[in-house]
Every structure is written in C-alpha cells, then in structure tokens.
Tab-separated table of C-alpha atoms and ligand atoms in Angstrom:
chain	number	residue	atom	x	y	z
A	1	UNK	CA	165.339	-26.720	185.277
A	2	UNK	CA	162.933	-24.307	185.805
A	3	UNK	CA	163.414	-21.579	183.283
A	4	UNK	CA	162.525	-18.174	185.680
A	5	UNK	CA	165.503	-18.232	188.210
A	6	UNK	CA	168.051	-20.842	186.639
A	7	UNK	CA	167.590	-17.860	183.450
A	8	UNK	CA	168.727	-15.682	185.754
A	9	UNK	CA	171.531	-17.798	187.914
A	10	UNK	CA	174.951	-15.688	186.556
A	11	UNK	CA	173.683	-11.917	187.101
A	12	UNK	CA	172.175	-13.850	190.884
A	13	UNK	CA	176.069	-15.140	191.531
A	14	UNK	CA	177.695	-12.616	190.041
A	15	UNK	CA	175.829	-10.347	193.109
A	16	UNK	CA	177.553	-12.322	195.422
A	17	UNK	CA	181.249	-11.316	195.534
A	18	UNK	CA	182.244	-14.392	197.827
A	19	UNK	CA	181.262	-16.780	195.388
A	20	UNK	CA	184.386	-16.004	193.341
A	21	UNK	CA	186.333	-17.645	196.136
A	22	UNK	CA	188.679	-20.391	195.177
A	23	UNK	CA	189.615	-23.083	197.922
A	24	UNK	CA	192.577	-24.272	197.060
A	25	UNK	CA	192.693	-25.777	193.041
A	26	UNK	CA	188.470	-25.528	193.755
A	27	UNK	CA	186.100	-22.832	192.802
A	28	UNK	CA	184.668	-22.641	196.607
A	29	UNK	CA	180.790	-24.011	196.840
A	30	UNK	CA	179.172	-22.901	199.829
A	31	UNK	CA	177.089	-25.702	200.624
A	32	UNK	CA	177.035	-24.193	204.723
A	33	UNK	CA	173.680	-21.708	204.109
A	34	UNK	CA	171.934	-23.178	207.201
A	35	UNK	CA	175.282	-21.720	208.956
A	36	UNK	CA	174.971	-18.414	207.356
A	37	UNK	CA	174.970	-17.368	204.080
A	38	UNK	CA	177.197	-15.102	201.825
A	39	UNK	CA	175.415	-11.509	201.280
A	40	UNK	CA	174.916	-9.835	197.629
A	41	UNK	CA	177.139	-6.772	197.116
A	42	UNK	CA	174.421	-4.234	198.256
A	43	UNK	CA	174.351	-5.586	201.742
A	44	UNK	CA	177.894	-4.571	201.485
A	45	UNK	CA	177.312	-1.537	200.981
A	46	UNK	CA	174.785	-0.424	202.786
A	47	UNK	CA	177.091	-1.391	205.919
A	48	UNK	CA	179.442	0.800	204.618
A	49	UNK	CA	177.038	3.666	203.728
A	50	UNK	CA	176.014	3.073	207.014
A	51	UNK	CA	179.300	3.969	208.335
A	52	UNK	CA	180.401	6.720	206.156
A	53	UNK	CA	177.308	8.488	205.449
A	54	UNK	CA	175.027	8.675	208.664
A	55	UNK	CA	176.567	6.764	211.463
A	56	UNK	CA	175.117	8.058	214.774
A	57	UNK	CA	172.966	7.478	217.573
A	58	UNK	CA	169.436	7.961	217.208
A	59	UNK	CA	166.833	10.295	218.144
A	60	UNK	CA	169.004	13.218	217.850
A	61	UNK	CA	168.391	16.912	216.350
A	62	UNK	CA	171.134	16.877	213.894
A	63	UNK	CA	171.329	15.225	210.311
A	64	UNK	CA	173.244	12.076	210.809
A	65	UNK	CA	170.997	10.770	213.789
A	66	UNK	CA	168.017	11.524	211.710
A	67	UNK	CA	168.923	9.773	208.720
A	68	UNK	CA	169.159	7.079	211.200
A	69	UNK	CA	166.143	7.568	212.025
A	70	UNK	CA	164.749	7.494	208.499
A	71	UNK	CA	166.695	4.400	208.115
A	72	UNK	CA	165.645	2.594	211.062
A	73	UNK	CA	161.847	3.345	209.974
A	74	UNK	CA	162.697	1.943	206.843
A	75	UNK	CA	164.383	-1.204	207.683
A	76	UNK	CA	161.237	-1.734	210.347
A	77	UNK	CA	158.884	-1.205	207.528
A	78	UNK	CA	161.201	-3.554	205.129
A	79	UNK	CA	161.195	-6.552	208.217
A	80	UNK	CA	157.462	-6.172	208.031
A	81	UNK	CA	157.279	-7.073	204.740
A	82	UNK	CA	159.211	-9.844	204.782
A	83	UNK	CA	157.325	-11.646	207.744
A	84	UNK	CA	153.961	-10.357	206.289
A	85	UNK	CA	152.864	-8.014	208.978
A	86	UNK	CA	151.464	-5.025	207.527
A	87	UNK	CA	152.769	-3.561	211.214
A	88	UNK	CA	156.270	-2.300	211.405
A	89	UNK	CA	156.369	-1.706	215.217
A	90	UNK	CA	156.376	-4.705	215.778
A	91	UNK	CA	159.525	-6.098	214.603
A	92	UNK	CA	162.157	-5.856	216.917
A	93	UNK	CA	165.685	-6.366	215.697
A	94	UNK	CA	168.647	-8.079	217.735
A	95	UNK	CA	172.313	-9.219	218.704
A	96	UNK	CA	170.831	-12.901	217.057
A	97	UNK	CA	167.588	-15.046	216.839
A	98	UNK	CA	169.293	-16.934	220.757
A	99	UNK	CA	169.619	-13.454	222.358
A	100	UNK	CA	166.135	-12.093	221.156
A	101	UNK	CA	164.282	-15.581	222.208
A	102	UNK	CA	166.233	-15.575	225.848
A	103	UNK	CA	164.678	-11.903	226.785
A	104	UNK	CA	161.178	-13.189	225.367
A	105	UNK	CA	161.502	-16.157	227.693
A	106	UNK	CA	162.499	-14.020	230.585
A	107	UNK	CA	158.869	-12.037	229.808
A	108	UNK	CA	156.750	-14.490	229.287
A	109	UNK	CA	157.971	-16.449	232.296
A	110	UNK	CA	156.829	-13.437	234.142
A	111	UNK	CA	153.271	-14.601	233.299
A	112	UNK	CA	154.070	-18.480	234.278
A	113	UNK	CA	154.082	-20.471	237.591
A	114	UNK	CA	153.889	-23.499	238.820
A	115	UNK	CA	151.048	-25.847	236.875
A	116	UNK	CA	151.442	-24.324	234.010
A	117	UNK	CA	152.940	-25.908	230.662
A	118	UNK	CA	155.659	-25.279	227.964
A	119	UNK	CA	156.166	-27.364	224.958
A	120	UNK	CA	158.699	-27.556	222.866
A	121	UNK	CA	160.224	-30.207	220.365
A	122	UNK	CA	162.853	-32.083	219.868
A	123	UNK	CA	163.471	-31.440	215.875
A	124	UNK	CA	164.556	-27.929	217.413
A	125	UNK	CA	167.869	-26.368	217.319
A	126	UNK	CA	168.669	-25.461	221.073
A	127	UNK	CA	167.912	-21.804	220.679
A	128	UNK	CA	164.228	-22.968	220.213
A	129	UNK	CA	164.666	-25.655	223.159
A	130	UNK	CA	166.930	-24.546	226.329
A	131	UNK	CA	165.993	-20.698	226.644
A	132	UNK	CA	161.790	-22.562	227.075
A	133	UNK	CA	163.402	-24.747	230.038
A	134	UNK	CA	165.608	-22.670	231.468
A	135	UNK	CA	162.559	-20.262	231.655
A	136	UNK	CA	160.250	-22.936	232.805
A	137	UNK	CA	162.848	-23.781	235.215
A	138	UNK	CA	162.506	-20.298	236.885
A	139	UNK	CA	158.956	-20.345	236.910
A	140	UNK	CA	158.596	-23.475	238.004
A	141	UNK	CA	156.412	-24.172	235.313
A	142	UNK	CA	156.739	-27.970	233.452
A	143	UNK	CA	158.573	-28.674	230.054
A	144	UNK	CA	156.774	-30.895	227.716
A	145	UNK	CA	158.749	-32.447	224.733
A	146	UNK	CA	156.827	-33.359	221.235
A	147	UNK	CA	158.716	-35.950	219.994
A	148	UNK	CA	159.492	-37.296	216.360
A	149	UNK	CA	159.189	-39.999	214.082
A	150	UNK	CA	162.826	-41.279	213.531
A	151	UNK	CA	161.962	-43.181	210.408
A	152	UNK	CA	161.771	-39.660	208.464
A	153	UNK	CA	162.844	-37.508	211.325
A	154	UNK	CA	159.449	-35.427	211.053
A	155	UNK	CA	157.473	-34.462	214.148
A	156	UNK	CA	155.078	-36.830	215.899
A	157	UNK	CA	151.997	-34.994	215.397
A	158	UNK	CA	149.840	-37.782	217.561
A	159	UNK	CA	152.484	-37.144	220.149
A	160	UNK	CA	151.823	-33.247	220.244
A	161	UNK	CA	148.448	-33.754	220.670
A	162	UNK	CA	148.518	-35.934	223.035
A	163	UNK	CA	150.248	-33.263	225.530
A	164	UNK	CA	147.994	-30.782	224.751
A	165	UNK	CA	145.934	-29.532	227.771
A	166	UNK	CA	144.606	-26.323	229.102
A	167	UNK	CA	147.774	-26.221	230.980
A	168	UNK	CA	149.587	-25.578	227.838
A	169	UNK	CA	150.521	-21.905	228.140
A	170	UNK	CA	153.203	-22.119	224.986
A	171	UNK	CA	154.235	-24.704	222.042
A	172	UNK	CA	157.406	-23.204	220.869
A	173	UNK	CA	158.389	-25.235	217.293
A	174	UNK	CA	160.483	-24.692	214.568
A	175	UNK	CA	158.946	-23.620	210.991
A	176	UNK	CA	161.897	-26.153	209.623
A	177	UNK	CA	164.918	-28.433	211.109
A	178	UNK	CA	167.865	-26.638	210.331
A	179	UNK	CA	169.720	-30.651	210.525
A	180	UNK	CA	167.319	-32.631	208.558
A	181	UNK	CA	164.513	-30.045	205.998
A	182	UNK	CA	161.626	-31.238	207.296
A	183	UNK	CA	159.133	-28.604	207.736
A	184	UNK	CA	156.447	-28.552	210.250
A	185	UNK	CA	152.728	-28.071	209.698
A	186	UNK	CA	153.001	-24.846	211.658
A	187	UNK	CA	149.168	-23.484	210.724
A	188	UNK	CA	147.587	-26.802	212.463
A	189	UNK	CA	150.135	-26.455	215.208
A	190	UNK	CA	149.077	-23.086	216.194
A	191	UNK	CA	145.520	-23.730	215.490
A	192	UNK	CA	145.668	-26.604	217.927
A	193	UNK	CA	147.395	-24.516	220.311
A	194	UNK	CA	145.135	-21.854	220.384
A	195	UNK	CA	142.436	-24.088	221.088
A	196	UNK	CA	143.376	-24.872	224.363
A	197	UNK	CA	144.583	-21.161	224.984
A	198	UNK	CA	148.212	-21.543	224.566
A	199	UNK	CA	150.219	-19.310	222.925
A	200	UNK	CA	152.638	-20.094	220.084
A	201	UNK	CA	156.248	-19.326	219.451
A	202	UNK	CA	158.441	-20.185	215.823
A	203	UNK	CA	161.664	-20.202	214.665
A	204	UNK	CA	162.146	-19.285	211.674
A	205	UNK	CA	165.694	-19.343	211.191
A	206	UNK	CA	166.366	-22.104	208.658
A	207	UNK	CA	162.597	-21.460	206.439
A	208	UNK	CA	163.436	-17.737	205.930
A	209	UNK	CA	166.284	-18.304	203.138
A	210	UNK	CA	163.829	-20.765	201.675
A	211	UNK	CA	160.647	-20.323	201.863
A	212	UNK	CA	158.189	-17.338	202.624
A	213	UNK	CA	157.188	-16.115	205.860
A	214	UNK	CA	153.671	-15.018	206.731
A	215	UNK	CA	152.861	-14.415	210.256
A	216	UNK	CA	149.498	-14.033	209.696
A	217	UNK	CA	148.666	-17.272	207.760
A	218	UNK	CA	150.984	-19.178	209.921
A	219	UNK	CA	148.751	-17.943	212.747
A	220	UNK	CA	151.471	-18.007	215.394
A	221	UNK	CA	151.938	-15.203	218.506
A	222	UNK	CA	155.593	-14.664	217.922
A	223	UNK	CA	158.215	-16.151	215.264
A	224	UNK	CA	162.343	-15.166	215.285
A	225	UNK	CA	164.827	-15.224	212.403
A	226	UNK	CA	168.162	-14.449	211.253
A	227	UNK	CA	169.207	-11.646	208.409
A	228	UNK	CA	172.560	-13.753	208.300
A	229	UNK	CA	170.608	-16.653	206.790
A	230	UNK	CA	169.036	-14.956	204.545
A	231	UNK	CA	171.712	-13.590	202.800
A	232	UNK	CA	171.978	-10.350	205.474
A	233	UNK	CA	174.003	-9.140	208.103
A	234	UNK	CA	174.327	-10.786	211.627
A	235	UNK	CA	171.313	-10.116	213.113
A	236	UNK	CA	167.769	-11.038	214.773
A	237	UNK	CA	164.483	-10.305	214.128
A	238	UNK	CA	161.763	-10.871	216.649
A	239	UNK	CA	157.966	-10.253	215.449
A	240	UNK	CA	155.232	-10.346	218.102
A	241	UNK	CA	151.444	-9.649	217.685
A	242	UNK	CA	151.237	-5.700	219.377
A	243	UNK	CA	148.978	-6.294	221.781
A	244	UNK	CA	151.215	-9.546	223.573
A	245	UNK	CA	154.070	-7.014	223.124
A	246	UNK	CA	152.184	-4.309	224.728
A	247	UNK	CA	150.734	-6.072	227.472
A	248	UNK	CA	154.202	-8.247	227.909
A	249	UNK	CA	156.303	-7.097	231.130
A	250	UNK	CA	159.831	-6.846	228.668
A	251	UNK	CA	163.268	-7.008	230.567
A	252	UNK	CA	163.840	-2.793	229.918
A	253	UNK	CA	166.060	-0.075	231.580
A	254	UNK	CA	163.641	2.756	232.704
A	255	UNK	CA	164.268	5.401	230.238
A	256	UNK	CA	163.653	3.289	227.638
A	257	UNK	CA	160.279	4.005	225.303
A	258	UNK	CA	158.037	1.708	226.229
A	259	UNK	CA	156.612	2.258	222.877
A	260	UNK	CA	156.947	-0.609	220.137
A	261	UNK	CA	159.183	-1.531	219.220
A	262	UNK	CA	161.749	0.342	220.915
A	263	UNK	CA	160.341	-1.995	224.047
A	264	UNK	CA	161.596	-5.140	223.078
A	265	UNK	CA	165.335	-3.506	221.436
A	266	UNK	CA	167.623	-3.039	224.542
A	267	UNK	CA	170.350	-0.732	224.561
A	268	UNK	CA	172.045	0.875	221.412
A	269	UNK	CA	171.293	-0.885	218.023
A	270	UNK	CA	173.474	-2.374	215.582
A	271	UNK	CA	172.529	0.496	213.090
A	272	UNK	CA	174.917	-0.641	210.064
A	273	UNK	CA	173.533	-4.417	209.983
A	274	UNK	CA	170.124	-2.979	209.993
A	275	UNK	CA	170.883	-1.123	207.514
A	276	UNK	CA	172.231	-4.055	205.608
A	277	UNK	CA	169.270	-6.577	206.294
A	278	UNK	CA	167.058	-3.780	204.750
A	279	UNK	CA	169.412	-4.522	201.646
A	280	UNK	CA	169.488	-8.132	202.022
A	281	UNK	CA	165.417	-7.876	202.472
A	282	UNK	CA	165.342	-5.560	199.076
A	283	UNK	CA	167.855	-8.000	197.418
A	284	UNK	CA	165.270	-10.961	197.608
A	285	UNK	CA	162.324	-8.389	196.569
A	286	UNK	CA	164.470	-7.343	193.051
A	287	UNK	CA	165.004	-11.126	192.689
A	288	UNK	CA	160.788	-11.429	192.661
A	289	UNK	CA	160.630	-8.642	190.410
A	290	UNK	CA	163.385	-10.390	188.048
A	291	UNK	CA	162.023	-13.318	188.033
A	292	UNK	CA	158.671	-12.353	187.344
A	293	UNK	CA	159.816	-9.087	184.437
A	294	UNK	CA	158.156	-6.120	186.944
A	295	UNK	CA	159.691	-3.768	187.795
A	296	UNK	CA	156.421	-2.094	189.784
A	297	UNK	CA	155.960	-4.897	192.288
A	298	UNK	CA	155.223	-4.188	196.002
A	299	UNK	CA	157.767	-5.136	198.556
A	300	UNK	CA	155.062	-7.616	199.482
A	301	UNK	CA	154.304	-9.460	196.286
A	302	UNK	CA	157.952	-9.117	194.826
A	303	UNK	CA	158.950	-11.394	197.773
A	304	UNK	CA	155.853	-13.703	197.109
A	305	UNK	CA	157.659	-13.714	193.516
A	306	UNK	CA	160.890	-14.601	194.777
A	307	UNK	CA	160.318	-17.454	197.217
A	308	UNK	CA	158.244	-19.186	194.470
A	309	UNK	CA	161.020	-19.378	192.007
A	310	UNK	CA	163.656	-19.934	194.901
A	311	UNK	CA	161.008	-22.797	196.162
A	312	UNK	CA	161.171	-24.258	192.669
A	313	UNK	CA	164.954	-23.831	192.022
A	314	UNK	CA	166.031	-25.308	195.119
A	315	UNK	CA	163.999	-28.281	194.576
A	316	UNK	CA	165.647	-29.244	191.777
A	317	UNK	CA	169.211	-29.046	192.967
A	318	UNK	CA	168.042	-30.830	196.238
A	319	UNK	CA	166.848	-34.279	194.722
A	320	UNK	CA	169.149	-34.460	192.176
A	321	UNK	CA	171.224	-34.948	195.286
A	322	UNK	CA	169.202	-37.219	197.013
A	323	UNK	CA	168.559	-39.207	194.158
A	324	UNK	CA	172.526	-39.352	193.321
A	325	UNK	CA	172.756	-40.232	196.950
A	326	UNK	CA	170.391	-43.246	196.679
A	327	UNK	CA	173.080	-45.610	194.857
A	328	UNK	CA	176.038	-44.854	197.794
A	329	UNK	CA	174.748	-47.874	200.026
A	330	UNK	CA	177.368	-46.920	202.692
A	331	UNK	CA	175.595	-42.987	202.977
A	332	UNK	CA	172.442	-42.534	204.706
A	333	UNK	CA	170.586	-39.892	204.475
A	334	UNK	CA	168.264	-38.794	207.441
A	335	UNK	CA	165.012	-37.514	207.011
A	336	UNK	CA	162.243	-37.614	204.071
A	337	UNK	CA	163.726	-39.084	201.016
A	338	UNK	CA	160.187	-39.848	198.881
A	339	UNK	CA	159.984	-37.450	195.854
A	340	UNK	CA	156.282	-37.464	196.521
A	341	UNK	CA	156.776	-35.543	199.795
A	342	UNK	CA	158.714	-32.868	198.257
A	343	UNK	CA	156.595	-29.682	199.839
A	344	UNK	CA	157.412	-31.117	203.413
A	345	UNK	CA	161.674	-30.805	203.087
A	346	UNK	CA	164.064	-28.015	202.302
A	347	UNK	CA	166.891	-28.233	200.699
A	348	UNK	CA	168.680	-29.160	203.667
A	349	UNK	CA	170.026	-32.815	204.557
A	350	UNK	CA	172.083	-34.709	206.548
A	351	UNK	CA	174.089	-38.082	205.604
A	352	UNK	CA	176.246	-40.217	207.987
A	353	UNK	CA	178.590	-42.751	206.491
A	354	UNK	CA	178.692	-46.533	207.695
A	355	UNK	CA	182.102	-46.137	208.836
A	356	UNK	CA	184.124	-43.123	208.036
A	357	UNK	CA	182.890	-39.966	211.118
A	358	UNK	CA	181.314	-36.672	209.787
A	359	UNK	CA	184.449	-35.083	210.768
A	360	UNK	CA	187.000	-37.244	208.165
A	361	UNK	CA	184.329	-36.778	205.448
A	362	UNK	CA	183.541	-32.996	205.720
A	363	UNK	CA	187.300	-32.395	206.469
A	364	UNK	CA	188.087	-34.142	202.940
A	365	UNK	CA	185.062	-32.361	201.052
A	366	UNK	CA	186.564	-28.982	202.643
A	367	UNK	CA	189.651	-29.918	200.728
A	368	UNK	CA	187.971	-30.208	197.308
A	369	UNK	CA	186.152	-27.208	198.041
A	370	UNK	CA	182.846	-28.341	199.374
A	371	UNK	CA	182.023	-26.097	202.580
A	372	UNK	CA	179.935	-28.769	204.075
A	373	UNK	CA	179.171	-28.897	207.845
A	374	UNK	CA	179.646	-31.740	210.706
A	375	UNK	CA	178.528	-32.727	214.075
A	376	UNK	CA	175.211	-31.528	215.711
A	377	UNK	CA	175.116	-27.793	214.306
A	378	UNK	CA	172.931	-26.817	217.956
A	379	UNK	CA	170.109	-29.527	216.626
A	380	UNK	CA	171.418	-31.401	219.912
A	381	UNK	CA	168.305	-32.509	220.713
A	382	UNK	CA	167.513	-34.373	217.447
A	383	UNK	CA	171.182	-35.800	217.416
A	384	UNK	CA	170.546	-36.977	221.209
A	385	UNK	CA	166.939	-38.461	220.200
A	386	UNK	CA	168.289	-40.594	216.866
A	387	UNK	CA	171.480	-41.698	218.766
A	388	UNK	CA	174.084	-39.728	216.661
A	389	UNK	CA	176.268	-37.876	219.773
A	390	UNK	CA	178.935	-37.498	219.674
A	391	UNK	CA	179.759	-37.723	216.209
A	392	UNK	CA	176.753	-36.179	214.369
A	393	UNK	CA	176.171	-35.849	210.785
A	394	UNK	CA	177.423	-34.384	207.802
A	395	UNK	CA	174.738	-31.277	206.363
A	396	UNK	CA	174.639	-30.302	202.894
A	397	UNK	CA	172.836	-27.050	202.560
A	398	UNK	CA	171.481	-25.928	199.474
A	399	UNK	CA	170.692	-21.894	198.538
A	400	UNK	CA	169.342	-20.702	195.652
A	401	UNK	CA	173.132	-19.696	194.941
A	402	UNK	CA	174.270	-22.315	194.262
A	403	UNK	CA	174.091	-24.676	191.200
A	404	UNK	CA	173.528	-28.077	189.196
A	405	UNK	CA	177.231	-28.270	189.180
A	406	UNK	CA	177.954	-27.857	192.341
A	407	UNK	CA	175.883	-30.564	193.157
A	408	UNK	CA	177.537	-32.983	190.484
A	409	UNK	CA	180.908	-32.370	191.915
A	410	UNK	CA	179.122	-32.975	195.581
A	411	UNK	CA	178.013	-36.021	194.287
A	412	UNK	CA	181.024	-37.281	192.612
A	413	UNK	CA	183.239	-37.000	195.653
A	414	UNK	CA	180.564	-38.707	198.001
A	415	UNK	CA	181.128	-41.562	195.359
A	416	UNK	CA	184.767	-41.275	196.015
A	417	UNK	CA	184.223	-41.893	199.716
A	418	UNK	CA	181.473	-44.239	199.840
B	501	LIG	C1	166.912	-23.296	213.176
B	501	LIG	C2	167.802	-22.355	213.936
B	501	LIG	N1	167.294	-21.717	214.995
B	501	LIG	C3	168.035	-20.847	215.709
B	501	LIG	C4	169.341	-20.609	215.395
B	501	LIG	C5	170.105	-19.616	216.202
B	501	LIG	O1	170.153	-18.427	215.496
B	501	LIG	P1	171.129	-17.240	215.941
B	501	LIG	O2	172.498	-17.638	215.525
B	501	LIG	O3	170.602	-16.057	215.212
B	501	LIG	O4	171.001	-17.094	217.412
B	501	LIG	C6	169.921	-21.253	214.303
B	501	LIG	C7	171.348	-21.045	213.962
B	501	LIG	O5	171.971	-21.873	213.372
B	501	LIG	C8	169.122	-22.155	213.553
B	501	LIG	O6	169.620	-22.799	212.486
C-alpha cells in the first residue's frame, strides 16, 4: 500500500463524520461515490457559517452582503484552482452539472442551424447526451454518436474519427464513464476536434473525485462538474474559455451583469453550498499538503499533491477487487480488467451476475452494509448499447475514503452470492 495517503487513512476518515454510520450490525461502507460522496466536517461548517455568520444577498452596502461578496470571490478563485484556470471569472457555479449543461446548450444552439454537426458518445451519462440532441433538435442541426468497443466498454476512437468533418461544430465527451472507469483520451479528442474547427465540451463529473482536472492541458472549450462528487455540497461548476463566454448569446434576464461570470449564473445563488465547495476544494488541497509534509503549498500544487496520492491509493483498493472478482465465474465485470491498462480506469466498475438481477444483489449487499448501486445510474446510453435495459448493473465505487477492508468484506459477500 502506498505509504503517503494509506499513512494518513484514520485522521482522512475520521474528517468524515458519516463514515461512523452503522447499517444495521455493519459499520456502513459507502461504496456509492459516483452517486455523491460524503463531505469532511469543514464542508459542514462552512454551510453553517454560511448561514449564521453572513447570509445575504449580494452586492449590497452593508456587512453581511459583502462578506458574501468576499466569499463568492473566494470560492471563484478556489474553482479556478481546482480546474487549472488561472481565471476565476470564468467559473460559473450552478443548481447541478444537468442544469448548467442545458442553458449552455440553449447558447450554443443559438450559433447552430441546419448542416451543422454535434457529437456526442454513447459511454456518456445522459446529462452529457440528451441536453446535445434536444439542442440539436431545435436547431435543426444533426446528432452524431461515437460509439464504443463493447469488449472493454472504451470509446471507439476509429469510430470518432470517422465522423469528423468540418461540419462538426461540437464533440461533447465525458473525461470518464461514471458506469464502467474507463477514461477517455480527452487531449487527442479535443485536438482532433479543433482541427476541423469544432468546439469541445467535457464532463467531468465522475474524474473530478479521482483524478486532476486541467482545462488547459486537456485543451477543451468548456468542461462541467459536481462539488457533490467531490466530497462538496450539491452543486455545479461550469468553466468556459472567456472569450466563448463573452461572445456566447447566454439565456439572461436583462438586469443581469453581463460581466463574467455573473453571465452564465442566473438568478440568486446558492451562497451556503458555495461556500461549502470552497471547503470541500480546500479539503483536497490540505490532503496534498499532508501527503506531501508542506504546509506552504499553493492551492495549485497542493491539489497536484493530492490527486497523485489519491490516484495511487485508489488503485490499489480497485484491483484488489477486480482481481478478487476474477475467481466468481458467475460475476462479470464490464469494462477494462488488464492490470497493464491501469492509467485508462477509475476506480469505478460494474458487475452483472449470470442469474441473480442487480436489484436482488445490491438489495442484499445494502443489508450487510455495502451501499452499492443498481440499474443504469443515467449511463442509459451505454446500458442501451451493451444490451443491459432494463435491469442494468451493479456499480461499486471506490473513494479514497474508503479502505482495504472494505473491499475484503465486498469481496467476501460477492463470494457468498456467486
Ligand atoms: C458522469 C456524470 N455526468 C453528469 C452527471 C449529472 O450531474 P448532476 O447531478 O450534477 O447534474 C452525473 C451524475 O451522476 C455523472 O455521474
């Protein structure tokens, strides 16, 4: 086990006051991360600072509205660091990652008509799939779909290609499948998309608990994610390169700033989870500094610290289960299973059983105390393309919460029902 965060596991749990949680005769492991994950005690309290301190609207002339102020600058500057944008106008925060993608549809459908292109994928949840079509839809612009190889449920990269044209006005992809781990090769993607002019979209939902964010390496135009999946509040984030949110006609009521970001954040904000991401954000950057003994790191390079020991964690936990999984003939796990292609999975996977439904077997791990998930989990159009409606899968989700143990008791009562 690798000796920087597994040193550190108890003080990491013991910041997380759900984990105490007994289900039943079980200590509760939360196995449902790519659901939402439990938050560290600070994010609790910054909500409640929030509310008891300096709740108020902003932009005001009196103490409490510009503390929120101060705050909101803050948490902008905070969300900056954590996608790697050295630009905190131009994070927008949200009701969710669905909500903020459906208004940035609405705009740049604005800019579409008919002949033009969308692509999108099918290892997507829906949030990264329906709000494309339904936009295409009003444009009349076409959907394209990138499909997947089903052997290892990774996308067909030949495929993408392939629709590629200089009608391609966006490829909207996910960073990772929040069903399955894989992770796309979302650099090449947007390089290849930018070739032929279009303009690129991610999700980042299920990579930002995981694995680091850096919009400017990734090379994309926009990418969304979720503070509740990375141990925050529920709440979106939606980072854009300024001038495409400049020059974007946003869905705004007139007195509105048109200044960024207050452009792309309609109506009044939901100040206390704000407040509590920028906790959640500045839990993961004291885990960096932890991990790595300094104290004087940079938001920036205390993150970099953290997702490298998280990466390296995680990894460990995730095929020891795969490789207790291998024996249970009557499991089967979908997506990459060879150890030798560990940098292109997270710690997320999905099993069906030869006979017994997701349903009966995460029902019976719920009653041991494994908080496992079932059915489609919004990845509908990866359970339509492999066949699995209406049933779905079982997901095991793995955080850097939880542990070796965990895992082992996982394990043991998949043997039970195999
Ligand atoms: C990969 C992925 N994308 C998008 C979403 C939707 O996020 P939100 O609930 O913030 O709208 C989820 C939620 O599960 C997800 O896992």
């Amino acid at each position: 086990m690798t000796p920087s965060l597994h040193d550190h596991l108890d003080e990491i749990r013991r910041q997380f006051p759900a984990l105490a949680r007994q289900a039943g005769d079980y200590p509760a492991a939360f196995f449902d991360g790519p659901a939402g994950t439990q938050v560290p005690q600070r994010v609790i309290d910054a909500v409640s600072a929030y509310y008891i301190q300096h709740n108020a609207n902003h932009g005001g002339l009196f103490p409490t509205s510009r503390e929120s102020d101060d705050m909101l600058a803050a948490a902008h500057q905070a969300a900056a660091d954590f996608v790697g944008s050295d630009d905190p106008g131009t994070v927008a925060f949200g009701a969710n990652m669905t909500t903020l993608t459906l208004s940035l549809s609405r705009a740049l459908a604005r800019t579409w008509g008919p002949g033009d292109e969308v692509i999108v994928s099918r290892l997507d949840h829906d949030a990264n799939f329906t709000p494309w079509v339904l936009a295409a839809a009003d444009a009349g612009a076409t959907v394209r779909h990138i499909d997947i190889n089903p052997d290892d449920c990774t996308l067909d990269l030949d495929d993408f290609k392939s629709q590629l044209s200089d009608r391609t006005r966006l490829v909207a992809v996910g960073c990772a499948s929040n069903a399955v781990g894989s992770v796309n090769p979302v650099k090449d993607i947007c390089r290849l998309a930018h070739e032929v002019g279009a303009l690129t979209f991610l999700d980042a939902v299920h990579f930002a608990p995981h694995s680091l964010i850096d919009v400017e390496d990734f090379g994309c135009d926009f990418l969304a994610c979720s503070a509740y999946k990375f141990f925050g509040p529920h709440i979106g984030l939606l980072w854009g390169r300024r001038s495409l949110l400049e020059e974007l006609p946003a869905f705004k009521l007139r007195p509105a700033s048109n200044a960024l970001p207050d452009k792309w954040m309609t109506g009044t904000q939901n100040h206390e989870c704000i407040a509590g991401t920028l906790a959640a954000i500045d839990y993961l950057a004291d885990l960096g500094r932890t991990v790595a003994g300094d104290d004087s790191l940079e938001r920036r390079p205390a993150l970099e610290r953290a997702y490298q020991a998280i990466v390296d964690y995680e990894q460990q936990l995730i095929w020891h289960l795969i490789d207790g999984l291998r024996p249970l003939d009557t499991f089967r796990l979908w997506g990459i299973d060879d150890p030798l292609r560990r940098a292109e999975r997270l710690p997320t996977i999905s099993i069906t059983h030869s006979r017994r439904t997701p349903t009966e077997i995460a029902e019976e791990l719920g009653r041991r105390g494994l908080f496992v998930w079932h059915g489609n989990y919004y990845a509908l159009p990866l359970t339509e393309r492999l066949g699995l409606e209406p049933d779905g899968m079982i997901r095991v989700g793995i955080v850097h919460y939880n542990t070796l143990e965990e895992v082992d008791r996982l394990l043991a009562a998949l043997r039970d029902l195999s």
